[in-house]
CSV table of C-alpha atoms in Angstrom, one decimal:
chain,number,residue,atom,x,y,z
I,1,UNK,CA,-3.9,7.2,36.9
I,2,UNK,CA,-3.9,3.6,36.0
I,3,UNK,CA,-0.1,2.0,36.2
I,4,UNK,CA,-0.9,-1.5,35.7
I,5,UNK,CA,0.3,-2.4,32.4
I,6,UNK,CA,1.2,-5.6,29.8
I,7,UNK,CA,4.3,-6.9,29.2
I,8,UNK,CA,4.9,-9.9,26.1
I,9,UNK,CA,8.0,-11.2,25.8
I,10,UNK,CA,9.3,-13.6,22.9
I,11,UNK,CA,11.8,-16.0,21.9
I,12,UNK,CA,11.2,-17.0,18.0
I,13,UNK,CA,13.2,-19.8,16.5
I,14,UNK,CA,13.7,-21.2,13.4
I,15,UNK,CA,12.9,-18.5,12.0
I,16,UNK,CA,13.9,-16.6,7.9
I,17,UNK,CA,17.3,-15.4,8.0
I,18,UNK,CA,16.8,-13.5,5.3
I,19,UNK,CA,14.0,-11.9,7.1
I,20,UNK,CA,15.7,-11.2,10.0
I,21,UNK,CA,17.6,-9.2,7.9
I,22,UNK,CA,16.2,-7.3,6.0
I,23,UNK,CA,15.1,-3.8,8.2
I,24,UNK,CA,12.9,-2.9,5.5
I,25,UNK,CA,10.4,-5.7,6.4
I,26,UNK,CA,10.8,-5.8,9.9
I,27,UNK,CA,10.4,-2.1,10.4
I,28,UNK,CA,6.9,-2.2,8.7
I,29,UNK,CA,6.2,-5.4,10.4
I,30,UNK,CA,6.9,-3.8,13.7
I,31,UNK,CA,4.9,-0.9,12.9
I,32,UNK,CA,1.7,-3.2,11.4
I,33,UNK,CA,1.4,-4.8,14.8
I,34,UNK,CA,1.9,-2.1,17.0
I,35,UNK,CA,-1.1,0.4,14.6
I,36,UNK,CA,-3.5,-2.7,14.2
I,37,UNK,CA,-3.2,-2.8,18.2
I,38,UNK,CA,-4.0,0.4,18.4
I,39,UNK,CA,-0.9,2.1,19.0
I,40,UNK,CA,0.6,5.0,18.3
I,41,UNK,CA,4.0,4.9,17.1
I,42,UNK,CA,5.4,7.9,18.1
I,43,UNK,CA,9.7,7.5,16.6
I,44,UNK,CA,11.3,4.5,14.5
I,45,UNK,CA,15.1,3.4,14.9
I,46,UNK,CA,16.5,0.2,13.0
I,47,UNK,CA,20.2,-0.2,13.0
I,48,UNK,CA,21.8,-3.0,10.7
I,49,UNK,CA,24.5,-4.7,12.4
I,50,UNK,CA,27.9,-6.4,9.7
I,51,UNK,CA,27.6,-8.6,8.5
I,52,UNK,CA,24.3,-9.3,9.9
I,53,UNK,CA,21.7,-8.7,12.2
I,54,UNK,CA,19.2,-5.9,13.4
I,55,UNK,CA,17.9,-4.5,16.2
I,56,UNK,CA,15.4,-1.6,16.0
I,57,UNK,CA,12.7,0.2,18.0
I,58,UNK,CA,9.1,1.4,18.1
I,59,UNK,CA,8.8,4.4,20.7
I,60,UNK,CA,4.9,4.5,21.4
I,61,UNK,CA,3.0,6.8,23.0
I,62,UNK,CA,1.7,3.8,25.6
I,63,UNK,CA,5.8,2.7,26.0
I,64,UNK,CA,7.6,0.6,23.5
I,65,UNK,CA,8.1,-2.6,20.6
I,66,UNK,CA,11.4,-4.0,20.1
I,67,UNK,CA,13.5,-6.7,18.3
I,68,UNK,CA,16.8,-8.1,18.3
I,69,UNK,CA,18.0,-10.4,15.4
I,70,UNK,CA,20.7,-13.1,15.0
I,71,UNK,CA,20.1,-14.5,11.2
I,72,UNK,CA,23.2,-16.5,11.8
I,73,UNK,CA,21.2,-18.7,14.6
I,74,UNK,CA,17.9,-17.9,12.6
I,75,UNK,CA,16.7,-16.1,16.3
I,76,UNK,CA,14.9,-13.2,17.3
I,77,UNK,CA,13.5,-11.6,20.1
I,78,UNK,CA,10.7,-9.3,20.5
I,79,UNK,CA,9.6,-6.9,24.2
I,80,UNK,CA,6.4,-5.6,23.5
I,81,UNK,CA,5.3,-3.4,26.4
I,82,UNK,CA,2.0,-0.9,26.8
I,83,UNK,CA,0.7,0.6,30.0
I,84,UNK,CA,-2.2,1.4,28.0
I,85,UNK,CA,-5.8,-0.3,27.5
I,86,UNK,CA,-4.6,-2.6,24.3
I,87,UNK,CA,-3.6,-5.5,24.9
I,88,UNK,CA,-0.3,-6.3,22.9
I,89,UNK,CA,-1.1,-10.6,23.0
I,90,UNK,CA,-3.2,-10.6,20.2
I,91,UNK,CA,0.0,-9.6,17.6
I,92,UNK,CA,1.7,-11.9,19.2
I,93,UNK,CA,1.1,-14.6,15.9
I,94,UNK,CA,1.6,-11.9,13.4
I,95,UNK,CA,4.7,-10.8,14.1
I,96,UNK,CA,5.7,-14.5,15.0
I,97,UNK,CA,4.5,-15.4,11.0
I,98,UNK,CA,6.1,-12.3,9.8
I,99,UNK,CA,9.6,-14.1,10.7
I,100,UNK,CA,9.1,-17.3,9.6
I,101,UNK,CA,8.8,-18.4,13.2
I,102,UNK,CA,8.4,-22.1,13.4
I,103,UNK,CA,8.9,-22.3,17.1
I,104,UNK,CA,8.8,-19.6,19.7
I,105,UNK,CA,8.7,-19.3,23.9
I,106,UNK,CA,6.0,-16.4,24.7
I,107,UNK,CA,6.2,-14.8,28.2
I,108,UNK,CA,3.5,-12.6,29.7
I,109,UNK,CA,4.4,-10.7,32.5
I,110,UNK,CA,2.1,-8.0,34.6
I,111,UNK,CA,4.0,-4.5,34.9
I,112,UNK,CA,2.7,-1.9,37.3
I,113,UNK,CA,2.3,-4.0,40.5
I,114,UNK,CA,4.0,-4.2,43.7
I,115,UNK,CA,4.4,-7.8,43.7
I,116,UNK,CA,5.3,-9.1,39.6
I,117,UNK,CA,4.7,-12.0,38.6
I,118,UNK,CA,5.1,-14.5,35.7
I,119,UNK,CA,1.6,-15.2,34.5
I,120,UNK,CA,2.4,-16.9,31.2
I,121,UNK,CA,5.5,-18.8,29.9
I,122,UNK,CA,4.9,-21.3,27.0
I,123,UNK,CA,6.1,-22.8,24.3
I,124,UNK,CA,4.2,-22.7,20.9
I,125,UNK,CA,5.7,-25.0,17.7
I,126,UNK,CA,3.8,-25.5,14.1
I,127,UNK,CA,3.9,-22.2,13.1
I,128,UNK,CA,3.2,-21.2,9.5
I,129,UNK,CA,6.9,-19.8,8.1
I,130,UNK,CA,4.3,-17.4,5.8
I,131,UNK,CA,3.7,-14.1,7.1
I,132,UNK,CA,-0.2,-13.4,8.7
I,133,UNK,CA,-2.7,-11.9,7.0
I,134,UNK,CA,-3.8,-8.1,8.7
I,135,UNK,CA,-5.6,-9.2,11.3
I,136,UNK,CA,-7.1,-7.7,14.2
I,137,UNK,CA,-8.6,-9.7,17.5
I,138,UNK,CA,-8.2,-12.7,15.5
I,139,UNK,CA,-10.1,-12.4,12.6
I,140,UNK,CA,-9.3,-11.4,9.6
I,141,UNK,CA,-10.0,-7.7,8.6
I,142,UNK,CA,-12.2,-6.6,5.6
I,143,UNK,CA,-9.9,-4.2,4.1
I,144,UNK,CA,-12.7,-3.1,1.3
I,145,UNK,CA,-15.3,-4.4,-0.9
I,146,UNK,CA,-16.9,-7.7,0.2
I,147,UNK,CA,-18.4,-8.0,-3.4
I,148,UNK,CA,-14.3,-8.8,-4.2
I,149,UNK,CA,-14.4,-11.7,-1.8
I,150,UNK,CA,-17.6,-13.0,-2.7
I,151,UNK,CA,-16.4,-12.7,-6.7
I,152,UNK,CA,-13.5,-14.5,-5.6
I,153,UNK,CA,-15.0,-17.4,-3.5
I,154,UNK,CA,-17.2,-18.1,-6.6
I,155,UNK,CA,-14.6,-18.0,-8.8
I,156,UNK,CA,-12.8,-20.3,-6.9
I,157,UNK,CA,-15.7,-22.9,-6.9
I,158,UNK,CA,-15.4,-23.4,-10.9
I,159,UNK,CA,-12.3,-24.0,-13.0
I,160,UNK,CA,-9.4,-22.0,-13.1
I,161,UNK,CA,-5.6,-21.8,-13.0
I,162,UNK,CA,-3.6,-20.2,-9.9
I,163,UNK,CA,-0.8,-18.9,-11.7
I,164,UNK,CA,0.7,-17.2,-8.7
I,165,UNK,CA,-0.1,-17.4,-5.0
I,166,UNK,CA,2.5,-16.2,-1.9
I,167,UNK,CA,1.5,-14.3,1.5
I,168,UNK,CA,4.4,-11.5,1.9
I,169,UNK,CA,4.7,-9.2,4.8
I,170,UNK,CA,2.3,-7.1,3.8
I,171,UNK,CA,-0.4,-9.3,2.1
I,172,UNK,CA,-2.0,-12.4,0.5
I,173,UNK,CA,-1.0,-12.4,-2.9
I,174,UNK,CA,-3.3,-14.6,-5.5
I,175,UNK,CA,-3.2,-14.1,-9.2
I,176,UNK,CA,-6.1,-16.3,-11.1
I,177,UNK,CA,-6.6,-17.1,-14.6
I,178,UNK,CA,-10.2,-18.2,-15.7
I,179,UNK,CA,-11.7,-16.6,-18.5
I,180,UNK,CA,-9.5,-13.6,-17.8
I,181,UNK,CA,-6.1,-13.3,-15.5
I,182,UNK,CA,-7.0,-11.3,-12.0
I,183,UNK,CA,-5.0,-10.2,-9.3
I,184,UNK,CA,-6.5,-9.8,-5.7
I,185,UNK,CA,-4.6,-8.8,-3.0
I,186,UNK,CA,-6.0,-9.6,0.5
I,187,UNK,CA,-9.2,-10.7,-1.1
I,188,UNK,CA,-9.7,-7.6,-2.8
I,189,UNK,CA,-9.8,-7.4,-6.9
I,190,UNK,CA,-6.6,-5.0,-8.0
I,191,UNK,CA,-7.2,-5.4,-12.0
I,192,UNK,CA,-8.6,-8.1,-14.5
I,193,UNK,CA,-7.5,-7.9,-17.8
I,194,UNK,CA,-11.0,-7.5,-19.2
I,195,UNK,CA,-10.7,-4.2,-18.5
I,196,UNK,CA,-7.7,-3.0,-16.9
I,197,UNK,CA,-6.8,-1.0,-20.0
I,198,UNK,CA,-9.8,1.2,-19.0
I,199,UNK,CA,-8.2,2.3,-15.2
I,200,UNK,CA,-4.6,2.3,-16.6
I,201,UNK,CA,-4.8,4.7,-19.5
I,202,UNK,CA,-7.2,6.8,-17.5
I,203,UNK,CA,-4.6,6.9,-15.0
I,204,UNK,CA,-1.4,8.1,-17.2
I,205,UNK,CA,-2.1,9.5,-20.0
I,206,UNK,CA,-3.9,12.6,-19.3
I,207,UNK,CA,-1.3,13.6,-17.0
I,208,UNK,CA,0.7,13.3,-19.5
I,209,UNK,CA,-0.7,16.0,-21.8
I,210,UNK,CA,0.6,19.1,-18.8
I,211,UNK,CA,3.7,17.6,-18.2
I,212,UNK,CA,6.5,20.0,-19.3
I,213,UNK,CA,8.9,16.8,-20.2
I,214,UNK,CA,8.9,13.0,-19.9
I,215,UNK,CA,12.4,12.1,-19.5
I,216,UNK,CA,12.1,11.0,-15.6
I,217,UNK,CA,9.2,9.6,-14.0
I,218,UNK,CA,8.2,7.9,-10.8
I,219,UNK,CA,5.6,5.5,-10.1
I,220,UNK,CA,4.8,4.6,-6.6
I,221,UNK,CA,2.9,2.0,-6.1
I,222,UNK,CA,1.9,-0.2,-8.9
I,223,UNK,CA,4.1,-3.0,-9.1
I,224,UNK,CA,2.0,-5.1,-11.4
I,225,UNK,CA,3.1,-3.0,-14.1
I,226,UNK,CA,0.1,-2.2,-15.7
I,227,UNK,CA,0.8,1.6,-15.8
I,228,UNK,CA,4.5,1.1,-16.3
I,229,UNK,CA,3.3,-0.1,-19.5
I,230,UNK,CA,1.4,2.9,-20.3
I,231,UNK,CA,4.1,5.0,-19.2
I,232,UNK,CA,6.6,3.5,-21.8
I,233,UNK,CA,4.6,4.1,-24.5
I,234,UNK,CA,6.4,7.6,-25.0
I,235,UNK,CA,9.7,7.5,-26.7
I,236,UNK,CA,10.9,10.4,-25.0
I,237,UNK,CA,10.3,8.7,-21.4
I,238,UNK,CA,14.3,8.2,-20.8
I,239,UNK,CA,14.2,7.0,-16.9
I,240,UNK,CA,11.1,5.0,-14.9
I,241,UNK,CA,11.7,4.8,-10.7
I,242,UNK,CA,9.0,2.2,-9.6
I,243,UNK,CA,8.4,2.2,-6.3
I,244,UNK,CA,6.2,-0.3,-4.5
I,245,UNK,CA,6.4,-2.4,-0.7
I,246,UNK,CA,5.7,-5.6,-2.1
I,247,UNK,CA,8.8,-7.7,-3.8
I,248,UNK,CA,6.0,-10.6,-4.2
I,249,UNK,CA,4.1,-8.6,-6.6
I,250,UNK,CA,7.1,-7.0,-8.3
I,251,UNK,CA,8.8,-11.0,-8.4
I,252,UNK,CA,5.0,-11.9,-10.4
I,253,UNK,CA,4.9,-9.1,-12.8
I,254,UNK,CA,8.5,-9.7,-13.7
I,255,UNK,CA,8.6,-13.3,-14.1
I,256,UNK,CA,4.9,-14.6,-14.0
I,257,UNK,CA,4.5,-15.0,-18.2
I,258,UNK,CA,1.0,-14.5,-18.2
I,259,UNK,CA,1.2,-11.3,-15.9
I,260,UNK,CA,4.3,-10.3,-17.8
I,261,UNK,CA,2.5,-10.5,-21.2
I,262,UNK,CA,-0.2,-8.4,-19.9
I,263,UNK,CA,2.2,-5.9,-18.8
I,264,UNK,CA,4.1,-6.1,-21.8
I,265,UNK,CA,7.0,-7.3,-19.9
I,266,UNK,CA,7.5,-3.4,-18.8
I,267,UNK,CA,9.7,-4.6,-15.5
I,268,UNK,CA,12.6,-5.6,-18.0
I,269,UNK,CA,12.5,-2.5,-20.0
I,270,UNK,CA,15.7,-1.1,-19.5
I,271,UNK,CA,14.8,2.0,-18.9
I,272,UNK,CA,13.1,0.8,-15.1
I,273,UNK,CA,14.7,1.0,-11.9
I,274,UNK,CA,12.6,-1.4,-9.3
I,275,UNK,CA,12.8,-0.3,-5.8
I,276,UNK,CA,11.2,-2.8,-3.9
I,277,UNK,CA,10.5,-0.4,-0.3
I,278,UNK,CA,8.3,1.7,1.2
I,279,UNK,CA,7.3,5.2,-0.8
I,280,UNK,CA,7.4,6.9,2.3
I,281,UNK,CA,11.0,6.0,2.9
I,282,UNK,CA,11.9,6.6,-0.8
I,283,UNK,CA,10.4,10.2,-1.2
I,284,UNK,CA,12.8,11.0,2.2
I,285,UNK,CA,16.0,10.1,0.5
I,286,UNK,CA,14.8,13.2,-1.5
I,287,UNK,CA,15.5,11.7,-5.0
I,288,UNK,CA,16.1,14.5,-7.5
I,289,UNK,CA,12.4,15.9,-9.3
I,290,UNK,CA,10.6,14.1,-11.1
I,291,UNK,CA,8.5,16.2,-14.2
I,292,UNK,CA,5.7,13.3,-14.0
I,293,UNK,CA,4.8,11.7,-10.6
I,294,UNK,CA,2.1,8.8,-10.4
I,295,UNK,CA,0.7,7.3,-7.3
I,296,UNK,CA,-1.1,4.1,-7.3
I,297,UNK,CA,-1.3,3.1,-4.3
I,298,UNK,CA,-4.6,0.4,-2.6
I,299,UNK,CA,-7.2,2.1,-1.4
I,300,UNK,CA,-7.1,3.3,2.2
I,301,UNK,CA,-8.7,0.7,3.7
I,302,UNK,CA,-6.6,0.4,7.0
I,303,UNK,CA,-4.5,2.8,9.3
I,304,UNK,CA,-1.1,2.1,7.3
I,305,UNK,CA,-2.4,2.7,3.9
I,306,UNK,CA,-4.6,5.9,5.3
I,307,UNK,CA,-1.4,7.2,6.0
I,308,UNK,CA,-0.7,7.4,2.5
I,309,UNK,CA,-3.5,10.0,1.8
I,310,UNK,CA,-2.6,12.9,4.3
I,311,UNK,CA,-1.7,16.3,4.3
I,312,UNK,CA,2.2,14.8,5.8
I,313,UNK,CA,2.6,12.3,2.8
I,314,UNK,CA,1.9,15.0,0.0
I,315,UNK,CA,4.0,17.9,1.4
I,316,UNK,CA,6.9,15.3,1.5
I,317,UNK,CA,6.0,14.3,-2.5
I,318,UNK,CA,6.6,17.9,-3.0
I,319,UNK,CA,10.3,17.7,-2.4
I,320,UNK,CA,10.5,15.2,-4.9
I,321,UNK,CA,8.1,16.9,-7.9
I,322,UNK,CA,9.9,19.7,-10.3
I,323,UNK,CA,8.8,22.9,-10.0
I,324,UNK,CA,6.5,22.7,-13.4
I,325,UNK,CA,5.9,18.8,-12.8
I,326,UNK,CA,2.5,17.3,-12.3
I,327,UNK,CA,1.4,14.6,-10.2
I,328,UNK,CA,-1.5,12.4,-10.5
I,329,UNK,CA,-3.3,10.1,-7.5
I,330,UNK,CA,-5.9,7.1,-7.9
I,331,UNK,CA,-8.7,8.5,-5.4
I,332,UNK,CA,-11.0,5.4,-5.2
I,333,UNK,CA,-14.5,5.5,-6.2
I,334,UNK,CA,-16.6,8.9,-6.3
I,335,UNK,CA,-19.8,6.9,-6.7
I,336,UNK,CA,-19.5,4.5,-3.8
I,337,UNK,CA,-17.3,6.5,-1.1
I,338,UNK,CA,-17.6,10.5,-2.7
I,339,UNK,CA,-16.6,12.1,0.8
I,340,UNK,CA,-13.5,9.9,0.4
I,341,UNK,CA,-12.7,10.9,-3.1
I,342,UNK,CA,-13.1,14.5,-2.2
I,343,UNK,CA,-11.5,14.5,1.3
I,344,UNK,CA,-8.3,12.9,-1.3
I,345,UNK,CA,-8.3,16.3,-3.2
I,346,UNK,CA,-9.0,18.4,-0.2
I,347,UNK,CA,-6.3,16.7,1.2
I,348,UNK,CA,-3.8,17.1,-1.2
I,349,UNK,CA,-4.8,20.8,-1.5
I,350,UNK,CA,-3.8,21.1,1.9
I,351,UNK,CA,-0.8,20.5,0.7
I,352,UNK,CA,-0.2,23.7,-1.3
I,353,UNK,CA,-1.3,22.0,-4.7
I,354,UNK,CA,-3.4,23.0,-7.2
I,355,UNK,CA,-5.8,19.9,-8.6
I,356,UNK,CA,-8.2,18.6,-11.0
I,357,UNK,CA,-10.6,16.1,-11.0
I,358,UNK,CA,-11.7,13.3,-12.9
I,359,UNK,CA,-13.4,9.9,-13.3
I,360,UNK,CA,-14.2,7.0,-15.9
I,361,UNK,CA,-16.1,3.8,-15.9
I,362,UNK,CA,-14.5,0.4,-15.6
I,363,UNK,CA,-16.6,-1.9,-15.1
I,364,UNK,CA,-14.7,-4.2,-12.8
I,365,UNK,CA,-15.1,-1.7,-10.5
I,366,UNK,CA,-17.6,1.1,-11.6
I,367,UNK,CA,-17.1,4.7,-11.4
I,368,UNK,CA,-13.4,5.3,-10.5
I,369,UNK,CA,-11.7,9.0,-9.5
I,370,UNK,CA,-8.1,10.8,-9.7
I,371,UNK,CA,-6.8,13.8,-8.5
I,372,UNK,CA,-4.4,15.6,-11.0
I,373,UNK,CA,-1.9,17.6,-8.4
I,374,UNK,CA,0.4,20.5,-9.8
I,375,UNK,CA,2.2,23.6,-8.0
I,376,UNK,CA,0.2,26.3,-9.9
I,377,UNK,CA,-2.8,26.4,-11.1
I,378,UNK,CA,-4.0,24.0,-14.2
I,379,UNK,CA,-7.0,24.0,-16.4
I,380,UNK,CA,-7.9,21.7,-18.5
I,381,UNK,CA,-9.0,23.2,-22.2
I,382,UNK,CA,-9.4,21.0,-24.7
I,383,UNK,CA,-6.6,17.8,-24.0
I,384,UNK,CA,-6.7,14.9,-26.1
I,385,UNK,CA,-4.8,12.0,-25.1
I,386,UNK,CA,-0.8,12.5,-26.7
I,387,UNK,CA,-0.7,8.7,-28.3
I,388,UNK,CA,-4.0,6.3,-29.1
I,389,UNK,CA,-5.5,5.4,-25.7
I,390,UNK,CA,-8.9,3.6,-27.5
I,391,UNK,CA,-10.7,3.6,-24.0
I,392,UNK,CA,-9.9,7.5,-23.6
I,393,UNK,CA,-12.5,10.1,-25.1
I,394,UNK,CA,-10.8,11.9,-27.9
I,395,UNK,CA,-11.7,15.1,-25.3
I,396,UNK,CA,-10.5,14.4,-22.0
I,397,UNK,CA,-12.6,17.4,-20.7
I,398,UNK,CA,-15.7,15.1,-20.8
I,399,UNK,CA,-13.7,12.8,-17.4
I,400,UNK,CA,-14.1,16.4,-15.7
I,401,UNK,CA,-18.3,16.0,-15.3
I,402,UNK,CA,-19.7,14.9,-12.6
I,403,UNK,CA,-23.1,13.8,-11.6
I,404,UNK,CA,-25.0,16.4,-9.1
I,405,UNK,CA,-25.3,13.7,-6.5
I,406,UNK,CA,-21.6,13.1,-6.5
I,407,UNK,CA,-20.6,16.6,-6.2
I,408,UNK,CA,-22.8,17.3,-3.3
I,409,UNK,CA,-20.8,14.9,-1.2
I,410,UNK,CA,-18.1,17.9,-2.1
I,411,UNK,CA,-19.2,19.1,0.9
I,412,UNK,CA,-18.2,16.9,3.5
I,413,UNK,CA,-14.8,16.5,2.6
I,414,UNK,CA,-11.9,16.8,4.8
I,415,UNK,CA,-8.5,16.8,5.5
I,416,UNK,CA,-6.7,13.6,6.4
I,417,UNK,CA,-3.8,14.5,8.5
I,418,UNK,CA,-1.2,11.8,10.6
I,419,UNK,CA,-2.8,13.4,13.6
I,420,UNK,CA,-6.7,13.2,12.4
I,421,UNK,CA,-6.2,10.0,10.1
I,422,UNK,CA,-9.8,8.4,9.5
I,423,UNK,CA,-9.5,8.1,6.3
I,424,UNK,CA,-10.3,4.2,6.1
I,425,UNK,CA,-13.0,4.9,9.1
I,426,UNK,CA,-14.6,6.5,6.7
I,427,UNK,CA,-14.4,4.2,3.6
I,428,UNK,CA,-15.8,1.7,5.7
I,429,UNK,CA,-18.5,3.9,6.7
I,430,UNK,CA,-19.2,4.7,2.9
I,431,UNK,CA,-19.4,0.6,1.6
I,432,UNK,CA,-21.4,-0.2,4.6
C-alpha cells in the first residue's frame, strides 16, 4: 500500500468577512473543491463560533479538508490533506476566490516519508475577490450544452444590455437583454423570455390539477421566479417556501426591474418566504408537508447537482410531502439525453413514488420532460389546466405521448444513487 501522500496548506488574507462567515457558503465551497478533486466526502461538521467565526470539516475517504475563520482579521486558513492519487493543488485558487482572497501563503508539504520536507512555500497576491468558476485541472468545465455558449458568444458580439452580471459561490451569473432578456448561468441558457412561458406553465400547472389543496407550497430551486409566478396565480395559494443556493439570482429576480417585470415581481408577494440555502439542508430541517412540491433545479451536469437526482435526495423529499401531496421534477430533455430523463423517473420510483410523465416543446431548448411524483398511484384522465395557461393544450393528456424512439431509451434507465451517482457522466455522454 502506497503511504506517500499530499499535504496543502494555506494562509488567505484579505479576504470577505462576510464570507468567512457565513457556514452556508463555505460548507458548499468546501465540498465543491474537495468532489471536483475527486473526493469523496464521507461526513460534514461546521460550527459557528459568537459573534463570529467558523471552523468546519470535510472527513474524506482519502483523509481530510478543513478551515478556520477570523472575519474580524478578514483571515482564514485551510489543511487540505489526501493520501490518495488526486492531487488537492489544483483547488487551491477556487477555494482561495471563494473567500475573497486577495493575498494568500500556500504551503506544500509531502506526507508519507521518512524524511519530510517543505517543498513549496510561497506567497501569491492579485487574486480576484470573485469566487472561481467550476473548474477542474484548470480549465473551465462544460457543464451542458455548448450550443448555450456558442449562442452566447454571438450574442455578445452584437448589441445588447447586461442588465445583471456577478460570479457567486456557486456560479457566473449573466442576465442579457437584446431582443429578449436571457439568463445563463455558467454559460448555459436558464430561460429567455421568448418563451419561457412555455417551460414554466408546463412545469406548474398540471401538477396543480391532483393536488388535494394549494394553501402551502414549496419551490426548490427556481430563484428567478419564473414559476413563483405561475404558482401565485391561484387565489387559494396562502404560503410559497422558495428554496434556492444562489442569493445572486434571488438579489436579481427581486430587484433587477426587467427580471422583476418578467416575473411579475413574484419575490415581493407577500405570501413568499425566500430561503436563500441549500435544498438538501432545507428538506432536513423537516419543514411541515407541503400538498404541492416543485423542483427546479439545473440539469445534472456535474457531481454536486447529480446528487440532486438520486434515490437519497427523494426519500428525504418524502418527509417533507403530505400524505395526498404531489411533487413535480424538471427531468431535462427526453429528445437529446432520454436515458437521463428516464433514469430521473426510475430514480424517483426508487424512492417509493408513483409517477407520470410528460414533455412539451420550447423552442429555446426543444423537447423538454417532467416527472409528476405522488405516494399512490395517479392517472391522468382527462386534466385541463385549472386557470388559462395559453401555451398548455386544453387536454393535458396529449404531454403524456411520446415518440417510439424516445421511449425505447426506456430501457436503459437506471437508478442514480449517492453511492452509484453518474448521472452527469451520462448527460455528457448523451450531448456528445
Amino acid at each position: 500500500m502506497n503511504i506517500e501522500g499530499k499535504h496543502i496548506i494555506i494562509d488567505a488574507f484579505e479576504c470577505d468577512p462576510a464570507r468567512l462567515n457565513h457556514i452556508v457558503h463555505l460548507e458548499q465551497l468546501l465540498a465543491k473543491a474537495a468532489q471536483e478533486a475527486g473526493m469523496t466526502v464521507l461526513y460534514s461538521y461546521f460550527h459557528p463560533f459568537q459573534p463570529q467565526g467558523i471552523t468546519g470539516m470535510l472527513v474524506l475517504s482519502t483523509s481530510h479538508l478543513s478551515v478556520h475563520t477570523w472575519p474580524e482579521e478578514r483571515y482564514a486558513s485551510f489543511d487540505f490533506y489526501t493520501c490518495g492519487e488526486h492531487d488537492p493543488t489544483d483547488q487551491v485558487e477556487c477555494l482561495l476566490k471563494g473567500i475573497g482572497a486577495k493575498r494568500a501563503v500556500i504551503y506544500a508539504v509531502p506526507r508519507g516519508r521518512a524524511t519530510p520536507q517543505l517543498i513549496c512555500g510561497k506567497e501569491v497576491n492579485s487574486f480576484d475577490p470573485r469566487p472561481a468558476l467550476h473548474t477542474q485541472h484548470g480549465s473551465a468545465i462544460a457543464r451542458g450544452d455548448k450550443w448555450d455558449q456558442i449562442g452566447l458568444k454571438e450574442l455578445l458580439r452584437h448589441p445588447h444590455t447586461s442588465l445583471f452580471q456577478e460570479k457567486s459561490a456557486f456560479q457566473h451569473i449573466h442576465l442579457i437583454e437584446a431582443t429578449d432578456v436571457r439568463m445563463y448561468l455558467d454559460e448555459q441558457l436558464q430561460f429567455s423570455s421568448l418563451d419561457e412561458r412555455i417551460y414554466h406553465e408546463a412545469l406548474v400547472h398540471p401538477i396543480f390539477t391532483f393536488a388535494p389543496n394549494r394553501e402551502r407550497v414549496l419551490i426548490l430551486g427556481g430563484g428567478d421566479g419564473l414559476a413563483l409566478r405561475e404558482v401565485l396565480k391561484y387565489d387559494d395559494v396562502k404560503h410559497v417556501d422558495l428554496v434556492d443556493l444562489d442569493p445572486f439570482v434571488l438579489h436579481a429576480a427581486k430587484h433587477v426591474k426587467r427580471l422583476a417585470d418578467l416575473n411579475q415581481y413574484s419575490l415581493h408577494d407577500r405570501r413568499v418566504t425566500i430561503h436563500p440555502q441549500n435544498a438538501v439542508d432545507f428538506l432536513a430541517s423537516r419543514p411541515a408537508p407541503y400538498p404541492i412540491i416543485i423542483i427546479d433545479f439545473p440539469d445534472p451536469t456535474d457531481p454536486t447537482t447529480s446528487d440532486l437526482y438520486t434515490t437519497e435526495f427523494y426519500t428525504l423529499l418524502r418527509d417533507s410531502l403530505a400524505e395526498e401531496g404531489v411533487f413535480v421534477c424538471q427531468s431535462s430533455s427526453p429528445e437529446d439525453t432520454p436515458i437521463v430523463f428516464w433514469s430521473i423517473g426510475k430514480t424517483i420510483e426508487s424512492a417509493g413514488f408513483q409517477i407520470l410523465s410528460y414533455h412539451t416543446i420550447v423552442p429555446s431548448f426543444g423537447d423538454w420532460g417532467f416527472h409528476i411524483g405522488a405516494n399512490a398511484s395517479i392517472s391522468w384522465k382527462h386534466q385541463r389546466p385549472p386557470i388559462s395557461c395559453p401555451t398548455l393544450p386544453a387536454d393535458l393528456k396529449t404531454l403524456l405521448e411520446f415518440p417510439p424512439n424516445i421511449l425505447e431509451k426506456k430501457k436503459m434507465a437506471f437508478v442514480n444513487s449517492k453511492q452509484h451517482s453518474i448521472l452527469h457522466h451520462v448527460f455528457h455522454q448523451e450531448y456528445a
